[in-house]
Amino acid sequence: MQRTIELADFELPRGTISIEQLMAMPWETWNHLRNQINRRRQKEPDRPLARCRLCKGPVFIRSRFTAEGHLPLYVHYPESPTDCPWYQGTNLTPDNARAAQYQGHQERALHRWMCDTIAEMLRRDPRCTALTVDTYRRPKIEIRGRYPDVYAMLEGLAEFAIEVQLSKPFAPEIAARHLHYEAEGVALIWVFRELEDELPQGFHDVITLQRGNAFLFDDVALAASIERGTLMLSALLENDRGGYLKPRLVTLDDLDRSTGKAIFLKDRRSEKLEEYCRAGRVKWWEAFAAAPPAKFSYPFSQTDFIPAWDSIKTFVPELRPWKRECWSERSYRGDRHFAELAAILFSIARTATTGNERVYVTRYKGDGCLLAMLNAKLSSQAFMPYADLIATMLAATPVRDRLNKPSLRQVIDDARQNAAQIGPGHPVWMGVTRLFPEIFDGVRRAELEDLNRLPAWAGGTASATPDRDPAPPADS
Ligand SMILES: [Zn+2]
């Protein structure tokens, strides 16, 4: 059994033709290919029409006569390197080391083919003023330069570094490249050939940095690139069920570079994160709109707060036993107590969002009402255990200046002295964390910050879409 050349890369637009594809072609079709190869060989021997994927040496099509008639076979021209693993005459050996080496050869060859083909597509773009493949780039800012797989300058668009990732996981290298190109002001994009079901972690790392976007240079993208005369990629965006939406074709122009970090078509990760945050609050905003303190003396005993409590106890099941304990040991309604605490915190969030003071827990109104409300509530025995919690929230928001008001400082000091403070393991603290992950959930807060998506009301810089804002009650 002899080795055969499994893949031949033809000059575009023909592209790659595997031996299986070649053998499946009608006789007339591969005969035409064979003739075209031979013609090119005569006219321009230095520019072969087809090359071996592994060694890049020129190949031709030999016709073999078999019991099934004439069948085509790729054969290296004599000047191809004789150490090519697909060199005819080398017998297949089942030896593992050889097999692994052979795999490595194939992968390196595919990598090189992808880089060259991507570069060729970019070269066809009239805006392309600089283009290199696997070439050292002298850094502008960083000390050490890099060898991007493909580097392209598209006039009027951006500089791009395109890295082709096939199967090798290399987590530290992924991070290092991101940092490097961020500093250099070069847009970095990772391109895969395919998305397998069981992705190595390195792929997940890249997809995470690209905010839930994967880009493939597959056959569809290649065909589209040839058609459009510029590089096109198949973009796969994460869906909500751990899979991907239907791929769509994109050009580099379609991608979002505005963060100065990894580029993407649509930010799927931040959206999900923001949706998670909003989902914890939506029932509460509805309740505050329906039962404002201006309308009811005891708003938190209104039925409007039942869905709000139901939602938070579903998110944080630890609140159920806590509520029972409130009743059996301290004879108060935990759900109403939690709602009142939530109203204090929503008042802080609301005031921090709009800059206009508005409270959901007392009938105070206008300038100074937030401070007056906080002073009143924290002076009451029921809310003293939450001085740390409330101070934590205030400190994280643009209304942190209230913490410097002598009256509030005094009230907080007194509360800390007179009541044991609840901390992060407490069911109420957990509930509040689910209401305001932007502030109390360290992991999510940090991720939002990394993504430049921490909203201004939580101390960040992002002008994130505000939560559903309940209309002020008619009589306020
Ligand atoms: Zn070869």
CSV table of C-alpha atoms and ligand atoms in Angstrom, one decimal:
chain,number,residue,atom,x,y,z
A,1,MET,CA,0.0,0.0,0.0
A,2,GLN,CA,1.4,3.3,-1.1
A,3,ARG,CA,1.0,6.7,0.3
A,4,THR,CA,-0.9,9.1,-1.8
A,5,ILE,CA,-1.2,12.9,-1.8
A,6,GLU,CA,-4.5,13.4,0.1
A,7,LEU,CA,-4.9,17.1,-0.5
A,8,ALA,CA,-3.9,19.4,-3.3
A,9,ASP,CA,-4.2,23.1,-3.1
A,10,PHE,CA,-5.1,24.6,-6.5
A,11,GLU,CA,-4.7,28.2,-7.4
A,12,LEU,CA,-7.9,30.1,-6.5
A,13,PRO,CA,-10.7,30.1,-7.2
A,14,ARG,CA,-10.4,26.3,-7.4
A,15,GLY,CA,-8.9,25.9,-3.9
A,16,THR,CA,-8.4,22.6,-2.2
A,17,ILE,CA,-9.4,19.4,-3.9
A,18,SER,CA,-8.9,16.2,-1.9
A,19,ILE,CA,-8.1,12.9,-3.4
A,20,GLU,CA,-11.6,11.7,-2.6
A,21,GLN,CA,-13.1,14.7,-4.4
A,22,LEU,CA,-10.9,14.2,-7.3
A,23,MET,CA,-11.8,10.5,-7.6
A,24,ALA,CA,-15.5,11.3,-7.4
A,25,MET,CA,-15.3,13.7,-10.3
A,26,PRO,CA,-16.6,12.8,-13.7
A,27,TRP,CA,-13.8,11.6,-16.0
A,28,GLU,CA,-14.1,14.7,-18.2
A,29,THR,CA,-13.7,17.0,-15.2
A,30,TRP,CA,-10.5,15.6,-13.8
A,31,ASN,CA,-9.1,15.3,-17.3
A,32,HIS,CA,-9.6,18.9,-17.8
A,33,LEU,CA,-7.8,19.7,-14.5
A,34,ARG,CA,-5.0,17.4,-15.5
A,35,ASN,CA,-4.6,19.3,-18.8
A,36,GLN,CA,-4.7,22.7,-17.1
A,37,ILE,CA,-1.9,21.6,-14.8
A,38,ASN,CA,0.2,20.4,-17.7
A,39,ARG,CA,-0.4,23.5,-19.7
A,40,ARG,CA,0.6,25.7,-16.8
A,41,ARG,CA,3.7,23.6,-16.4
A,42,GLN,CA,4.7,24.3,-19.9
A,43,LYS,CA,4.0,28.0,-19.9
A,44,GLU,CA,5.1,28.9,-16.4
A,45,PRO,CA,7.0,26.1,-14.7
A,46,ASP,CA,7.6,28.3,-11.6
A,47,ARG,CA,4.0,28.9,-11.0
A,48,PRO,CA,2.3,25.5,-10.6
A,49,LEU,CA,-1.4,25.3,-10.7
A,50,ALA,CA,-1.6,22.7,-7.9
A,51,ARG,CA,0.6,22.1,-4.9
A,52,CYS,CA,0.8,19.3,-2.3
A,53,ARG,CA,-0.8,20.5,1.0
A,54,LEU,CA,2.1,19.1,3.0
A,55,CYS,CA,5.3,20.0,1.2
A,56,LYS,CA,3.9,22.7,-1.1
A,57,GLY,CA,5.7,21.0,-3.9
A,58,PRO,CA,4.1,21.0,-7.4
A,59,VAL,CA,1.9,18.1,-8.2
A,60,PHE,CA,0.2,16.7,-11.3
A,61,ILE,CA,-2.6,14.2,-11.9
A,62,ARG,CA,-1.6,10.7,-13.0
A,63,SER,CA,-4.2,8.5,-14.6
A,64,ARG,CA,-4.0,4.9,-13.4
A,65,PHE,CA,-5.7,2.1,-15.2
A,66,THR,CA,-7.6,-0.2,-12.8
A,67,ALA,CA,-10.3,-2.7,-13.0
A,68,GLU,CA,-12.8,0.2,-12.6
A,69,GLY,CA,-11.3,2.0,-15.5
A,70,HIS,CA,-9.1,5.1,-15.4
A,71,LEU,CA,-8.7,6.7,-12.0
A,72,PRO,CA,-6.8,9.9,-11.1
A,73,LEU,CA,-4.0,10.1,-8.6
A,74,TYR,CA,-1.9,13.1,-7.4
A,75,VAL,CA,1.8,12.7,-8.0
A,76,HIS,CA,4.6,15.1,-7.0
A,77,TYR,CA,6.7,16.5,-9.8
A,78,PRO,CA,10.3,15.5,-9.5
A,79,GLU,CA,11.5,18.8,-7.8
A,80,SER,CA,9.1,18.3,-4.9
A,81,PRO,CA,10.9,17.5,-1.6
A,82,THR,CA,11.4,13.8,-1.3
A,83,ASP,CA,10.9,13.9,2.5
A,84,CYS,CA,7.2,14.8,2.1
A,85,PRO,CA,5.2,12.4,4.2
A,86,TRP,CA,2.9,11.9,1.2
A,87,TYR,CA,5.8,11.2,-1.1
A,88,GLN,CA,4.9,8.4,-3.3
A,89,GLY,CA,7.0,5.3,-2.7
A,90,THR,CA,7.1,5.7,1.0
A,91,ASN,CA,5.2,2.9,2.6
A,92,LEU,CA,2.7,3.4,5.3
A,93,THR,CA,3.9,2.2,8.6
A,94,PRO,CA,1.6,1.8,11.6
A,95,ASP,CA,4.3,3.1,14.0
A,96,ASN,CA,2.8,5.5,16.5
A,97,ALA,CA,5.6,8.0,16.5
A,98,ARG,CA,5.4,8.2,12.7
A,99,ALA,CA,1.7,8.6,12.8
A,100,ALA,CA,1.9,11.4,15.3
A,101,GLN,CA,4.6,13.1,13.2
A,102,TYR,CA,2.3,12.7,10.2
A,103,GLN,CA,-0.6,14.3,12.1
A,104,GLY,CA,1.7,17.2,13.0
A,105,HIS,CA,2.7,17.6,9.3
A,106,GLN,CA,-0.9,17.7,8.2
A,107,GLU,CA,-1.8,20.3,10.8
A,108,ARG,CA,1.2,22.5,10.0
A,109,ALA,CA,0.3,22.3,6.4
A,110,LEU,CA,-3.3,23.2,6.9
A,111,HIS,CA,-2.2,26.1,9.1
A,112,ARG,CA,0.1,27.4,6.4
A,113,TRP,CA,-2.5,27.0,3.7
A,114,MET,CA,-5.0,28.9,5.8
A,115,CYS,CA,-2.5,31.8,6.5
A,116,ASP,CA,-1.6,32.0,2.8
A,117,THR,CA,-5.2,31.9,1.6
A,118,ILE,CA,-6.4,34.4,4.1
A,119,ALA,CA,-3.5,36.7,3.1
A,120,GLU,CA,-4.5,36.2,-0.6
A,121,MET,CA,-8.1,37.2,0.2
A,122,LEU,CA,-6.8,40.4,2.0
A,123,ARG,CA,-4.5,41.2,-0.9
A,124,ARG,CA,-7.5,41.4,-3.2
A,125,ASP,CA,-9.0,44.2,-1.0
A,126,PRO,CA,-8.0,47.5,-2.6
A,127,ARG,CA,-7.6,49.1,0.8
A,128,CYS,CA,-4.9,46.6,1.8
A,129,THR,CA,-1.6,48.6,1.9
A,130,ALA,CA,0.5,46.2,3.9
A,131,LEU,CA,0.4,42.5,4.2
A,132,THR,CA,2.7,39.8,5.7
A,133,VAL,CA,2.4,36.2,6.6
A,134,ASP,CA,4.3,34.9,9.6
A,135,THR,CA,6.7,37.8,9.6
A,136,TYR,CA,8.2,39.6,12.5
A,137,ARG,CA,6.6,42.9,13.3
A,138,ARG,CA,8.6,45.5,15.0
A,139,PRO,CA,6.6,46.9,18.0
A,140,LYS,CA,5.5,50.5,18.3
A,141,ILE,CA,5.1,50.4,22.0
A,142,GLU,CA,6.0,47.0,23.4
A,143,ILE,CA,9.6,46.0,23.8
A,144,ARG,CA,9.3,42.7,22.1
A,145,GLY,CA,7.7,42.3,18.6
A,146,ARG,CA,5.6,39.4,17.4
A,147,TYR,CA,5.1,37.1,14.5
A,148,PRO,CA,1.4,37.4,13.6
A,149,ASP,CA,0.2,34.6,11.3
A,150,VAL,CA,-1.2,37.3,9.0
A,151,TYR,CA,-0.9,41.0,9.4
A,152,ALA,CA,-2.8,43.4,7.2
A,153,MET,CA,-3.2,47.1,7.1
A,154,LEU,CA,-6.6,48.1,5.6
A,155,GLU,CA,-6.5,51.8,4.8
A,156,GLY,CA,-9.4,53.6,6.4
A,157,LEU,CA,-10.3,50.6,8.5
A,158,ALA,CA,-7.7,49.3,10.9
A,159,GLU,CA,-4.6,47.2,11.3
A,160,PHE,CA,-5.4,43.5,11.8
A,161,ALA,CA,-3.4,40.6,13.3
A,162,ILE,CA,-5.1,37.4,12.3
A,163,GLU,CA,-4.1,34.3,14.2
A,164,VAL,CA,-5.1,30.9,12.8
A,165,GLN,CA,-5.8,28.4,15.6
A,166,LEU,CA,-6.3,24.7,14.7
A,167,SER,CA,-5.9,22.5,17.7
A,168,LYS,CA,-3.0,23.3,19.9
A,169,PRO,CA,-4.1,24.7,23.3
A,170,PHE,CA,-1.9,27.5,24.4
A,171,ALA,CA,-3.6,29.5,27.1
A,172,PRO,CA,-0.8,31.8,28.2
A,173,GLU,CA,0.1,32.6,24.6
A,174,ILE,CA,-3.5,33.6,23.9
A,175,ALA,CA,-3.6,36.1,26.8
A,176,ALA,CA,-0.1,37.4,25.9
A,177,ARG,CA,-1.1,38.1,22.4
A,178,HIS,CA,-4.3,39.9,23.4
A,179,LEU,CA,-2.3,42.2,25.8
A,180,HIS,CA,0.3,42.8,23.1
A,181,TYR,CA,-2.0,43.8,20.3
A,182,GLU,CA,-4.2,45.9,22.7
A,183,ALA,CA,-1.1,47.9,23.6
A,184,GLU,CA,-0.1,48.2,19.9
A,185,GLY,CA,-3.5,49.3,18.7
A,186,VAL,CA,-3.8,46.3,16.4
A,187,ALA,CA,-7.1,44.5,16.1
A,188,LEU,CA,-6.5,40.8,16.9
A,189,ILE,CA,-8.8,38.2,15.6
A,190,TRP,CA,-8.6,34.4,16.0
A,191,VAL,CA,-9.7,32.2,13.1
A,192,PHE,CA,-10.5,28.5,13.3
A,193,ARG,CA,-11.1,26.0,10.5
A,194,GLU,CA,-14.1,24.4,12.2
A,195,LEU,CA,-15.8,24.1,15.6
A,196,GLU,CA,-15.8,20.6,16.8
A,197,ASP,CA,-18.2,19.3,19.4
A,198,GLU,CA,-15.5,18.7,22.0
A,199,LEU,CA,-13.5,21.9,21.8
A,200,PRO,CA,-10.1,22.0,23.4
A,201,GLN,CA,-9.9,24.7,26.2
A,202,GLY,CA,-7.8,27.0,24.1
A,203,PHE,CA,-10.8,27.5,21.8
A,204,HIS,CA,-13.0,28.3,24.7
A,205,ASP,CA,-10.5,30.8,25.9
A,206,VAL,CA,-10.5,32.6,22.5
A,207,ILE,CA,-14.3,32.5,22.3
A,208,THR,CA,-14.5,34.0,25.7
A,209,LEU,CA,-12.1,36.8,24.9
A,210,GLN,CA,-14.1,37.4,21.7
A,211,ARG,CA,-17.3,37.6,23.9
A,212,GLY,CA,-19.0,34.5,22.6
A,213,ASN,CA,-18.0,34.9,19.0
A,214,ALA,CA,-16.1,32.3,16.9
A,215,PHE,CA,-14.8,33.0,13.5
A,216,LEU,CA,-14.2,30.3,10.9
A,217,PHE,CA,-12.3,30.4,7.6
A,218,ASP,CA,-14.2,27.4,6.2
A,219,ASP,CA,-15.1,26.5,2.7
A,220,VAL,CA,-18.2,28.8,2.8
A,221,ALA,CA,-16.1,31.7,3.9
A,222,LEU,CA,-13.5,31.0,1.2
A,223,ALA,CA,-16.1,30.9,-1.5
A,224,ALA,CA,-17.6,34.1,-0.2
A,225,SER,CA,-14.2,35.8,0.0
A,226,ILE,CA,-13.5,35.0,-3.6
A,227,GLU,CA,-16.8,36.3,-4.6
A,228,ARG,CA,-16.5,39.6,-2.6
A,229,GLY,CA,-12.8,40.3,-3.3
A,230,THR,CA,-12.0,40.6,0.4
A,231,LEU,CA,-11.7,38.4,3.4
A,232,MET,CA,-14.9,37.0,4.7
A,233,LEU,CA,-15.4,34.8,7.7
A,234,SER,CA,-18.2,32.6,9.0
A,235,ALA,CA,-19.2,34.1,12.4
A,236,LEU,CA,-20.8,31.9,15.0
A,237,LEU,CA,-22.4,33.6,17.9
A,238,GLU,CA,-23.3,31.7,21.1
A,239,ASN,CA,-27.0,31.2,21.7
A,240,ASP,CA,-28.6,31.0,25.0
A,241,ARG,CA,-28.5,27.2,25.2
A,242,GLY,CA,-24.8,26.5,25.1
A,243,GLY,CA,-24.7,26.2,21.3
A,244,TYR,CA,-24.3,28.6,18.4
A,245,LEU,CA,-26.7,30.6,16.2
A,246,LYS,CA,-26.7,29.9,12.5
A,247,PRO,CA,-23.4,31.0,11.0
A,248,ARG,CA,-23.4,34.3,9.1
A,249,LEU,CA,-20.8,35.7,6.8
A,250,VAL,CA,-19.0,38.8,7.8
A,251,THR,CA,-16.2,41.1,6.6
A,252,LEU,CA,-13.7,42.7,8.8
A,253,ASP,CA,-15.7,45.9,8.4
A,254,ASP,CA,-18.7,44.3,10.2
A,255,LEU,CA,-16.7,43.7,13.4
A,256,ASP,CA,-16.9,45.8,16.5
A,257,ARG,CA,-13.5,47.2,17.5
A,258,SER,CA,-14.8,49.9,19.8
A,259,THR,CA,-13.6,48.4,23.0
A,260,GLY,CA,-10.0,48.5,22.0
A,261,LYS,CA,-9.8,44.9,23.2
A,262,ALA,CA,-10.9,41.7,21.5
A,263,ILE,CA,-13.1,42.3,18.5
A,264,PHE,CA,-16.4,40.6,17.9
A,265,LEU,CA,-19.6,40.8,15.7
A,266,LYS,CA,-22.0,41.0,18.6
A,267,ASP,CA,-21.1,40.9,22.3
A,268,ARG,CA,-23.0,37.8,23.5
A,269,ARG,CA,-21.3,37.6,26.9
A,270,SER,CA,-21.9,41.1,28.3
A,271,GLU,CA,-25.5,40.9,27.1
A,272,LYS,CA,-26.0,37.7,29.0
A,273,LEU,CA,-24.4,39.1,32.0
A,274,GLU,CA,-26.5,42.3,32.0
A,275,GLU,CA,-29.6,40.2,31.4
A,276,TYR,CA,-28.7,38.2,34.4
A,277,CYS,CA,-28.4,41.3,36.5
A,278,ARG,CA,-31.6,42.9,35.3
A,279,ALA,CA,-33.6,39.6,35.8
A,280,GLY,CA,-33.0,39.8,39.5
A,281,ARG,CA,-34.7,43.2,39.7
A,282,VAL,CA,-37.5,43.3,37.2
A,283,LYS,CA,-40.3,42.1,39.6
A,284,TRP,CA,-39.1,44.7,42.2
A,285,TRP,CA,-39.3,47.6,39.9
A,286,GLU,CA,-42.8,46.6,39.0
A,287,ALA,CA,-43.7,46.4,42.7
A,288,PHE,CA,-42.2,49.8,43.5
A,289,ALA,CA,-44.1,51.3,40.6
A,290,ALA,CA,-47.4,49.7,41.7
A,291,ALA,CA,-47.1,50.3,45.5
A,292,PRO,CA,-45.2,53.6,46.1
A,293,PRO,CA,-45.1,54.9,49.7
A,294,ALA,CA,-46.9,58.0,48.6
A,295,LYS,CA,-49.9,55.9,47.9
A,296,PHE,CA,-49.9,53.4,50.8
A,297,SER,CA,-49.0,53.7,54.5
A,298,TYR,CA,-47.8,50.1,54.4
A,299,PRO,CA,-46.7,49.5,50.8
A,300,PHE,CA,-44.8,46.3,51.6
A,301,SER,CA,-47.9,44.5,52.8
A,302,GLN,CA,-49.5,45.1,49.4
A,303,THR,CA,-50.0,42.1,47.2
A,304,ASP,CA,-47.9,43.9,44.6
A,305,PHE,CA,-44.8,42.7,46.5
A,306,ILE,CA,-45.8,39.0,46.4
A,307,PRO,CA,-44.3,38.4,42.9
A,308,ALA,CA,-41.1,40.3,43.9
A,309,TRP,CA,-40.7,38.0,47.0
A,310,ASP,CA,-41.4,35.0,44.9
A,311,SER,CA,-38.8,35.9,42.4
A,312,ILE,CA,-36.0,36.6,45.0
A,313,LYS,CA,-36.7,33.4,47.0
A,314,THR,CA,-36.5,31.4,43.7
A,315,PHE,CA,-33.1,32.9,43.0
A,316,VAL,CA,-32.0,32.6,46.6
A,317,PRO,CA,-33.6,29.5,48.2
A,318,GLU,CA,-31.8,30.3,51.5
A,319,LEU,CA,-34.3,33.1,52.1
A,320,ARG,CA,-37.1,30.5,52.7
A,321,PRO,CA,-35.8,29.1,56.0
A,322,TRP,CA,-34.7,32.6,57.0
A,323,LYS,CA,-38.3,33.8,56.6
A,324,ARG,CA,-39.6,30.9,58.7
A,325,GLU,CA,-37.0,31.7,61.4
A,326,CYS,CA,-38.0,35.4,61.4
A,327,TRP,CA,-41.5,34.4,62.2
A,328,SER,CA,-40.8,31.6,64.7
A,329,GLU,CA,-38.1,33.4,66.6
A,330,ARG,CA,-38.6,37.1,66.2
A,331,SER,CA,-42.3,37.3,65.2
A,332,TYR,CA,-42.0,39.4,62.1
A,333,ARG,CA,-42.7,38.9,58.4
A,334,GLY,CA,-39.4,38.2,56.7
A,335,ASP,CA,-40.8,38.9,53.3
A,336,ARG,CA,-42.0,42.4,54.2
A,337,HIS,CA,-38.9,43.1,56.1
A,338,PHE,CA,-36.8,42.1,53.1
A,339,ALA,CA,-38.9,44.2,50.8
A,340,GLU,CA,-38.4,47.3,53.0
A,341,LEU,CA,-34.6,46.7,53.0
A,342,ALA,CA,-34.8,46.2,49.2
A,343,ALA,CA,-36.6,49.5,48.9
A,344,ILE,CA,-33.8,51.3,50.8
A,345,LEU,CA,-31.3,49.9,48.3
A,346,PHE,CA,-33.4,50.5,45.3
A,347,SER,CA,-33.6,54.1,46.4
A,348,ILE,CA,-29.8,54.3,46.4
A,349,ALA,CA,-29.6,52.7,43.0
A,350,ARG,CA,-32.3,54.9,41.5
A,351,THR,CA,-30.7,58.1,42.9
A,352,ALA,CA,-27.3,57.0,41.7
A,353,THR,CA,-28.7,56.3,38.2
A,354,THR,CA,-30.5,59.5,37.5
A,355,GLY,CA,-28.9,61.9,39.9
A,356,ASN,CA,-32.3,62.9,41.1
A,357,GLU,CA,-33.2,61.9,44.6
A,358,ARG,CA,-36.0,59.5,44.8
A,359,VAL,CA,-36.9,57.0,47.5
A,360,TYR,CA,-39.2,54.0,47.6
A,361,VAL,CA,-39.6,53.6,51.3
A,362,THR,CA,-40.6,56.8,53.0
A,363,ARG,CA,-42.7,59.7,51.8
A,364,TYR,CA,-39.7,62.0,51.8
A,365,LYS,CA,-39.2,63.9,48.5
A,366,GLY,CA,-36.8,66.3,46.8
A,367,ASP,CA,-33.2,67.2,47.6
A,368,GLY,CA,-31.9,65.5,50.7
A,369,CYS,CA,-34.6,62.9,50.8
A,370,LEU,CA,-32.1,60.0,50.3
A,371,LEU,CA,-30.0,61.1,53.3
A,372,ALA,CA,-33.1,61.7,55.5
A,373,MET,CA,-34.4,58.3,54.6
A,374,LEU,CA,-31.1,56.5,55.3
A,375,ASN,CA,-30.8,58.4,58.7
A,376,ALA,CA,-34.3,57.4,59.7
A,377,LYS,CA,-34.1,53.8,58.7
A,378,LEU,CA,-30.7,53.1,60.1
A,379,SER,CA,-31.7,54.6,63.4
A,380,SER,CA,-34.4,52.0,63.8
A,381,GLN,CA,-33.5,48.8,65.5
A,382,ALA,CA,-34.9,46.7,62.6
A,383,PHE,CA,-32.4,48.0,60.1
A,384,MET,CA,-29.3,48.5,62.3
A,385,PRO,CA,-27.9,45.0,61.3
A,386,TYR,CA,-27.6,46.3,57.7
A,387,ALA,CA,-25.3,49.3,58.3
A,388,ASP,CA,-22.4,47.5,56.7
A,389,LEU,CA,-24.5,46.3,53.8
A,390,ILE,CA,-25.9,49.8,53.1
A,391,ALA,CA,-22.5,51.4,53.5
A,392,THR,CA,-21.0,48.9,51.0
A,393,MET,CA,-23.7,49.8,48.5
A,394,LEU,CA,-23.3,53.6,49.0
A,395,ALA,CA,-19.5,53.3,48.7
A,396,ALA,CA,-19.7,51.7,45.3
A,397,THR,CA,-22.0,54.3,43.7
A,398,PRO,CA,-21.7,57.9,42.6
A,399,VAL,CA,-23.7,58.9,45.7
A,400,ARG,CA,-20.9,57.8,48.0
A,401,ASP,CA,-20.5,61.4,49.2
A,402,ARG,CA,-23.5,60.8,51.5
A,403,LEU,CA,-21.2,58.6,53.6
A,404,ASN,CA,-19.3,61.8,54.5
A,405,LYS,CA,-22.4,63.5,55.9
A,406,PRO,CA,-21.8,63.8,59.7
A,407,SER,CA,-25.4,62.8,60.4
A,408,LEU,CA,-25.2,59.5,58.5
A,409,ARG,CA,-21.7,58.7,59.8
A,410,GLN,CA,-23.1,59.0,63.3
A,411,VAL,CA,-26.1,56.8,62.6
A,412,ILE,CA,-23.9,54.2,60.9
A,413,ASP,CA,-21.4,54.2,63.9
A,414,ASP,CA,-24.3,53.8,66.3
A,415,ALA,CA,-25.9,51.0,64.3
A,416,ARG,CA,-22.6,49.1,64.2
A,417,GLN,CA,-22.2,49.4,68.0
A,418,ASN,CA,-25.7,48.4,68.8
A,419,ALA,CA,-26.3,45.6,66.4
A,420,ALA,CA,-24.4,42.6,65.0
A,421,GLN,CA,-23.9,43.2,61.3
A,422,ILE,CA,-24.8,40.6,58.7
A,423,GLY,CA,-22.1,39.6,56.3
A,424,PRO,CA,-21.8,37.9,52.9
A,425,GLY,CA,-22.9,34.4,54.1
A,426,HIS,CA,-26.2,35.7,55.4
A,427,PRO,CA,-29.4,34.9,53.4
A,428,VAL,CA,-30.3,38.5,53.3
A,429,TRP,CA,-26.9,39.5,52.0
A,430,MET,CA,-27.2,36.7,49.4
A,431,GLY,CA,-30.6,38.1,48.4
A,432,VAL,CA,-29.2,41.6,48.0
A,433,THR,CA,-26.3,40.2,46.0
A,434,ARG,CA,-28.8,38.7,43.6
A,435,LEU,CA,-30.6,42.1,43.4
A,436,PHE,CA,-27.5,44.1,42.7
A,437,PRO,CA,-24.7,41.8,41.4
A,438,GLU,CA,-23.1,44.8,39.9
A,439,ILE,CA,-22.2,45.8,43.4
A,440,PHE,CA,-22.2,42.8,45.7
A,441,ASP,CA,-21.2,39.9,43.4
A,442,GLY,CA,-17.4,40.3,43.2
A,443,VAL,CA,-16.9,37.9,40.2
A,444,ARG,CA,-19.6,39.5,38.1
A,445,ARG,CA,-18.7,43.0,39.1
A,446,ALA,CA,-15.1,42.3,38.0
A,447,GLU,CA,-16.2,40.8,34.7
A,448,LEU,CA,-18.4,43.8,33.9
A,449,GLU,CA,-15.5,46.0,34.7
A,450,ASP,CA,-13.1,44.0,32.5
A,451,LEU,CA,-15.6,44.4,29.7
A,452,ASN,CA,-16.1,48.1,30.3
A,453,ARG,CA,-19.7,47.4,31.0
A,454,LEU,CA,-20.0,48.2,34.7
A,455,PRO,CA,-22.8,50.8,34.7
A,456,ALA,CA,-22.1,54.3,36.0
A,457,TRP,CA,-24.6,53.8,38.9
A,458,ALA,CA,-22.5,51.0,40.2
A,459,GLY,CA,-19.3,53.0,40.0
A,460,GLY,CA,-18.3,52.0,36.5
A,461,THR,CA,-18.0,54.1,33.3
A,462,ALA,CA,-20.5,52.3,31.0
A,463,SER,CA,-23.7,54.1,30.1
A,464,ALA,CA,-25.5,50.7,30.2
A,465,THR,CA,-29.1,50.5,29.3
A,466,PRO,CA,-31.0,51.5,32.4
A,467,ASP,CA,-33.3,49.1,34.1
A,468,ARG,CA,-37.0,49.4,33.4
A,469,ASP,CA,-37.8,52.6,35.1
A,470,PRO,CA,-41.1,52.7,36.8
A,471,ALA,CA,-43.2,55.7,36.0
A,472,PRO,CA,-43.6,58.0,39.1
A,473,PRO,CA,-47.0,57.6,40.7
A,474,ALA,CA,-49.6,60.2,39.6
A,475,ASP,CA,-49.8,61.9,43.0
A,476,SER,CA,-46.1,62.5,43.6
B,1,ZN,ZN,4.1,16.7,-0.8
